[in-house]
Amino acid sequence: MQNVLADLRAERGLSQAALADALGVSRQTVISIERGRFDPSLPLAFRIAGHFGLRIEDVFRPDPE
Amino acid sequence: MALSPSARRWVAPVLISLPLTAALATFVAWRRPDQPFWLVVAVFTVVLLPTVATGLKVLVTDRATTDREIAAHQHDVETSWVKEAGSTAFFVLIGGLIFAETLGDVLRLSWLSPVGLPHVLVLGLGTFAVTYWYERRSAS
């Protein structure tokens, strides 16, 4: 799954650690999601999207086939 | 008598589902005039109540449960590594032990057939450690 988490975080001037704290997850989790190495659970995806005031599909999208 | 926090989460779903289930059971009993009315109501209420209450509990407390899970770091990438490593170790352990015992029987190797606790620990913990390291390396 692809995502624009790094772009959203950069737009708001947030560090990975600050975003991790805000989401209640580890910094490594944010790093792994941004690099596309870890697909978050649905509850966590909702929390991420909600944190930026967006819908899940605005943050995450499936890999092109 | 004070209820535990987990029991308290069941109070609202059960109280809400009780009249719902009773109403549904009454409707079923009304549709079955050949059966004893109150018996049908009682049986259907008892049978349906757990299902309806569980469904309502999921709907009512789902958000709180999710928040607690996230607060407990159950959605972190590290948790996924542990789950993956544990799952791999379990299946390698089962498969490895069956393979070792079968191979020992077939080749008649007395030292291979009997598997002891040290072998299990080495294989299980070793697989867990290697898988966790691999998952962490892949995600970083």
Tab-separated table of C-alpha atoms in Angstrom:
chain	number	residue	atom	x	y	z
A	1	MET	CA	0.000	0.000	0.000
A	2	GLN	CA	1.263	3.469	-0.848
A	3	ASN	CA	0.810	6.521	1.323
A	4	VAL	CA	1.571	10.223	1.525
A	5	LEU	CA	2.288	10.247	5.225
A	6	ALA	CA	5.789	11.686	4.819
A	7	ASP	CA	4.446	14.546	2.677
A	8	LEU	CA	1.642	15.318	5.113
A	9	ARG	CA	4.045	15.276	8.025
A	10	ALA	CA	6.486	17.552	6.213
A	11	GLU	CA	3.703	20.000	5.279
A	12	ARG	CA	2.853	20.396	8.942
A	13	GLY	CA	6.454	20.563	10.081
A	14	LEU	CA	6.133	17.529	12.296
A	15	SER	CA	9.011	15.265	13.200
A	16	GLN	CA	8.558	11.521	13.071
A	17	ALA	CA	8.802	11.390	16.849
A	18	ALA	CA	6.175	14.108	17.295
A	19	LEU	CA	3.776	12.367	14.935
A	20	ALA	CA	4.399	9.063	16.679
A	21	ASP	CA	3.608	10.656	20.027
A	22	ALA	CA	0.440	12.208	18.661
A	23	LEU	CA	-0.707	8.884	17.218
A	24	GLY	CA	0.304	6.879	20.266
A	25	VAL	CA	2.656	4.589	18.371
A	26	SER	CA	6.393	4.055	18.261
A	27	ARG	CA	8.647	6.177	16.041
A	28	GLN	CA	9.706	3.029	14.232
A	29	THR	CA	6.067	2.479	13.304
A	30	VAL	CA	5.889	5.886	11.622
A	31	ILE	CA	9.186	5.236	9.847
A	32	SER	CA	8.035	1.853	8.563
A	33	ILE	CA	4.693	3.219	7.348
A	34	GLU	CA	6.331	6.131	5.538
A	35	ARG	CA	8.712	3.771	3.768
A	36	GLY	CA	5.850	1.515	2.763
A	37	ARG	CA	7.308	-1.394	4.714
A	38	PHE	CA	4.400	-1.684	7.126
A	39	ASP	CA	0.690	-1.478	6.407
A	40	PRO	CA	-1.035	-0.082	9.497
A	41	SER	CA	-4.072	-1.744	10.983
A	42	LEU	CA	-7.419	-0.237	10.054
A	43	PRO	CA	-7.881	1.454	13.464
A	44	LEU	CA	-4.425	2.997	13.177
A	45	ALA	CA	-5.092	4.080	9.586
A	46	PHE	CA	-8.281	5.796	10.768
A	47	ARG	CA	-6.336	7.520	13.515
A	48	ILE	CA	-3.670	8.697	11.077
A	49	ALA	CA	-6.224	10.036	8.623
A	50	GLY	CA	-8.181	11.666	11.437
A	51	HIS	CA	-5.054	13.327	12.778
A	52	PHE	CA	-4.597	15.155	9.468
A	53	GLY	CA	-8.320	15.792	9.050
A	54	LEU	CA	-8.454	13.615	5.951
A	55	ARG	CA	-10.126	10.432	4.800
A	56	ILE	CA	-8.205	7.167	4.739
A	57	GLU	CA	-8.178	7.118	0.933
A	58	ASP	CA	-6.559	10.565	0.944
A	59	VAL	CA	-3.616	9.162	2.882
A	60	PHE	CA	-3.404	5.562	1.690
A	61	ARG	CA	-3.973	4.019	-1.676
A	62	PRO	CA	-3.408	0.526	-3.048
A	63	ASP	CA	-0.305	-0.318	-5.039
A	64	PRO	CA	-0.842	0.038	-8.802
A	65	GLU	CA	-1.375	-3.372	-10.382
B	1	MET	CA	-20.744	-5.735	44.901
B	2	ALA	CA	-18.554	-3.779	42.493
B	3	LEU	CA	-18.215	-5.052	38.952
B	4	SER	CA	-14.835	-5.372	37.327
B	5	PRO	CA	-14.085	-2.982	34.422
B	6	SER	CA	-14.450	-5.777	31.879
B	7	ALA	CA	-17.795	-6.842	33.377
B	8	ARG	CA	-19.017	-3.213	33.403
B	9	ARG	CA	-18.520	-3.049	29.636
B	10	TRP	CA	-21.113	-5.800	29.293
B	11	VAL	CA	-23.838	-4.078	31.353
B	12	ALA	CA	-25.083	-1.645	28.701
B	13	PRO	CA	-25.046	-4.138	25.813
B	14	VAL	CA	-26.917	-6.742	27.885
B	15	LEU	CA	-29.490	-4.232	29.169
B	16	ILE	CA	-30.111	-2.927	25.649
B	17	SER	CA	-30.207	-6.340	24.003
B	18	LEU	CA	-32.581	-7.863	26.571
B	19	PRO	CA	-35.739	-5.996	25.450
B	20	LEU	CA	-34.661	-6.268	21.817
B	21	THR	CA	-34.243	-10.014	22.103
B	22	ALA	CA	-37.472	-10.398	24.079
B	23	ALA	CA	-39.357	-8.424	21.432
B	24	LEU	CA	-37.921	-10.593	18.685
B	25	ALA	CA	-38.755	-13.739	20.658
B	26	THR	CA	-42.303	-12.472	21.200
B	27	PHE	CA	-42.674	-11.925	17.483
B	28	VAL	CA	-41.422	-15.458	16.787
B	29	ALA	CA	-43.827	-16.876	19.397
B	30	TRP	CA	-46.695	-14.900	17.867
B	31	ARG	CA	-45.848	-16.452	14.493
B	32	ARG	CA	-45.955	-19.938	16.036
B	33	PRO	CA	-49.408	-20.230	17.586
B	34	ASP	CA	-49.096	-24.005	17.756
B	35	GLN	CA	-46.236	-23.768	20.272
B	36	PRO	CA	-46.471	-22.765	23.948
B	37	PHE	CA	-46.159	-18.969	23.804
B	38	TRP	CA	-44.041	-18.284	26.896
B	39	LEU	CA	-41.826	-21.292	26.276
B	40	VAL	CA	-40.951	-20.021	22.795
B	41	VAL	CA	-40.336	-16.528	24.177
B	42	ALA	CA	-38.078	-17.883	26.911
B	43	VAL	CA	-36.103	-20.218	24.650
B	44	PHE	CA	-35.565	-17.659	21.894
B	45	THR	CA	-34.587	-14.975	24.394
B	46	VAL	CA	-32.022	-17.220	26.057
B	47	VAL	CA	-30.614	-18.436	22.747
B	48	LEU	CA	-30.458	-15.039	21.034
B	49	LEU	CA	-29.345	-12.912	23.975
B	50	PRO	CA	-25.634	-13.848	23.895
B	51	THR	CA	-25.362	-13.182	20.174
B	52	VAL	CA	-27.217	-9.872	20.258
B	53	ALA	CA	-25.385	-8.710	23.386
B	54	THR	CA	-22.014	-9.575	21.884
B	55	GLY	CA	-22.856	-7.767	18.669
B	56	LEU	CA	-23.956	-4.683	20.575
B	57	LYS	CA	-20.864	-4.780	22.755
B	58	VAL	CA	-18.662	-4.704	19.684
B	59	LEU	CA	-20.622	-1.777	18.271
B	60	VAL	CA	-20.806	0.144	21.530
B	61	THR	CA	-17.283	-0.373	22.836
B	62	ASP	CA	-15.364	-0.791	19.595
B	63	ARG	CA	-13.932	2.728	19.598
B	64	ALA	CA	-12.874	2.503	23.231
B	65	THR	CA	-11.282	-0.867	22.598
B	66	THR	CA	-9.384	0.502	19.635
B	67	ASP	CA	-8.131	3.452	21.663
B	68	ARG	CA	-6.961	1.141	24.421
B	69	GLU	CA	-5.232	-1.146	21.926
B	70	ILE	CA	-3.389	1.771	20.353
B	71	ALA	CA	-2.455	3.104	23.781
B	72	ALA	CA	-1.104	-0.350	24.622
B	73	HIS	CA	1.027	-0.266	21.449
B	74	GLN	CA	-0.788	-3.252	19.965
B	75	HIS	CA	-0.787	-1.579	16.539
B	76	ASP	CA	2.928	-0.800	16.462
B	77	VAL	CA	5.205	-2.288	13.855
B	78	GLU	CA	7.169	-3.969	16.651
B	79	THR	CA	4.062	-5.919	17.625
B	80	SER	CA	3.724	-7.150	14.052
B	81	TRP	CA	7.352	-8.316	14.161
B	82	VAL	CA	6.727	-10.257	17.364
B	83	LYS	CA	3.581	-11.844	15.907
B	84	GLU	CA	5.359	-12.799	12.703
B	85	ALA	CA	8.366	-14.189	14.571
B	86	GLY	CA	6.154	-16.117	16.989
B	87	SER	CA	4.069	-17.579	14.190
B	88	THR	CA	7.122	-18.600	12.183
B	89	ALA	CA	8.813	-20.131	15.231
B	90	PHE	CA	5.684	-22.111	16.053
B	91	PHE	CA	5.354	-23.640	12.604
B	92	VAL	CA	9.089	-24.268	12.224
B	93	LEU	CA	9.066	-25.904	15.644
B	94	ILE	CA	6.203	-28.245	14.780
B	95	GLY	CA	7.522	-28.995	11.303
B	96	GLY	CA	11.119	-29.264	12.444
B	97	LEU	CA	10.336	-31.712	15.231
B	98	ILE	CA	8.215	-33.902	12.962
B	99	PHE	CA	10.944	-33.806	10.330
B	100	ALA	CA	13.695	-34.677	12.840
B	101	GLU	CA	11.742	-37.541	14.334
B	102	THR	CA	10.735	-38.936	10.918
B	103	LEU	CA	14.250	-38.635	9.566
B	104	GLY	CA	15.630	-40.313	12.676
B	105	ASP	CA	13.206	-43.217	12.290
B	106	VAL	CA	13.832	-43.634	8.572
B	107	LEU	CA	17.613	-43.455	8.790
B	108	ARG	CA	17.613	-45.353	12.073
B	109	LEU	CA	19.760	-42.707	13.670
B	110	SER	CA	19.243	-43.060	17.385
B	111	TRP	CA	20.706	-39.641	18.138
B	112	LEU	CA	18.294	-37.868	15.752
B	113	SER	CA	15.008	-39.506	16.665
B	114	PRO	CA	14.701	-38.547	20.337
B	115	VAL	CA	14.176	-34.805	20.600
B	116	GLY	CA	14.775	-33.211	23.951
B	117	LEU	CA	13.894	-29.907	25.553
B	118	PRO	CA	17.252	-28.295	24.617
B	119	HIS	CA	16.590	-29.011	20.938
B	120	VAL	CA	13.119	-27.508	21.199
B	121	LEU	CA	14.413	-24.395	22.937
B	122	VAL	CA	17.237	-23.887	20.468
B	123	LEU	CA	15.018	-24.388	17.446
B	124	GLY	CA	12.109	-22.294	18.767
B	125	LEU	CA	14.090	-19.407	20.214
B	126	GLY	CA	16.554	-19.450	17.325
B	127	THR	CA	13.792	-19.252	14.755
B	128	PHE	CA	12.063	-16.494	16.709
B	129	ALA	CA	15.247	-14.454	16.967
B	130	VAL	CA	16.209	-14.856	13.320
B	131	THR	CA	12.696	-14.046	12.093
B	132	TYR	CA	12.428	-10.977	14.344
B	133	TRP	CA	15.819	-9.735	13.173
B	134	TYR	CA	14.830	-10.308	9.528
B	135	GLU	CA	11.491	-8.491	9.952
B	136	ARG	CA	13.159	-5.565	11.671
B	137	ARG	CA	15.847	-5.340	9.018
B	138	SER	CA	13.271	-5.476	6.228
B	139	ALA	CA	11.158	-2.695	7.721
B	140	SER	CA	14.001	-0.333	8.587
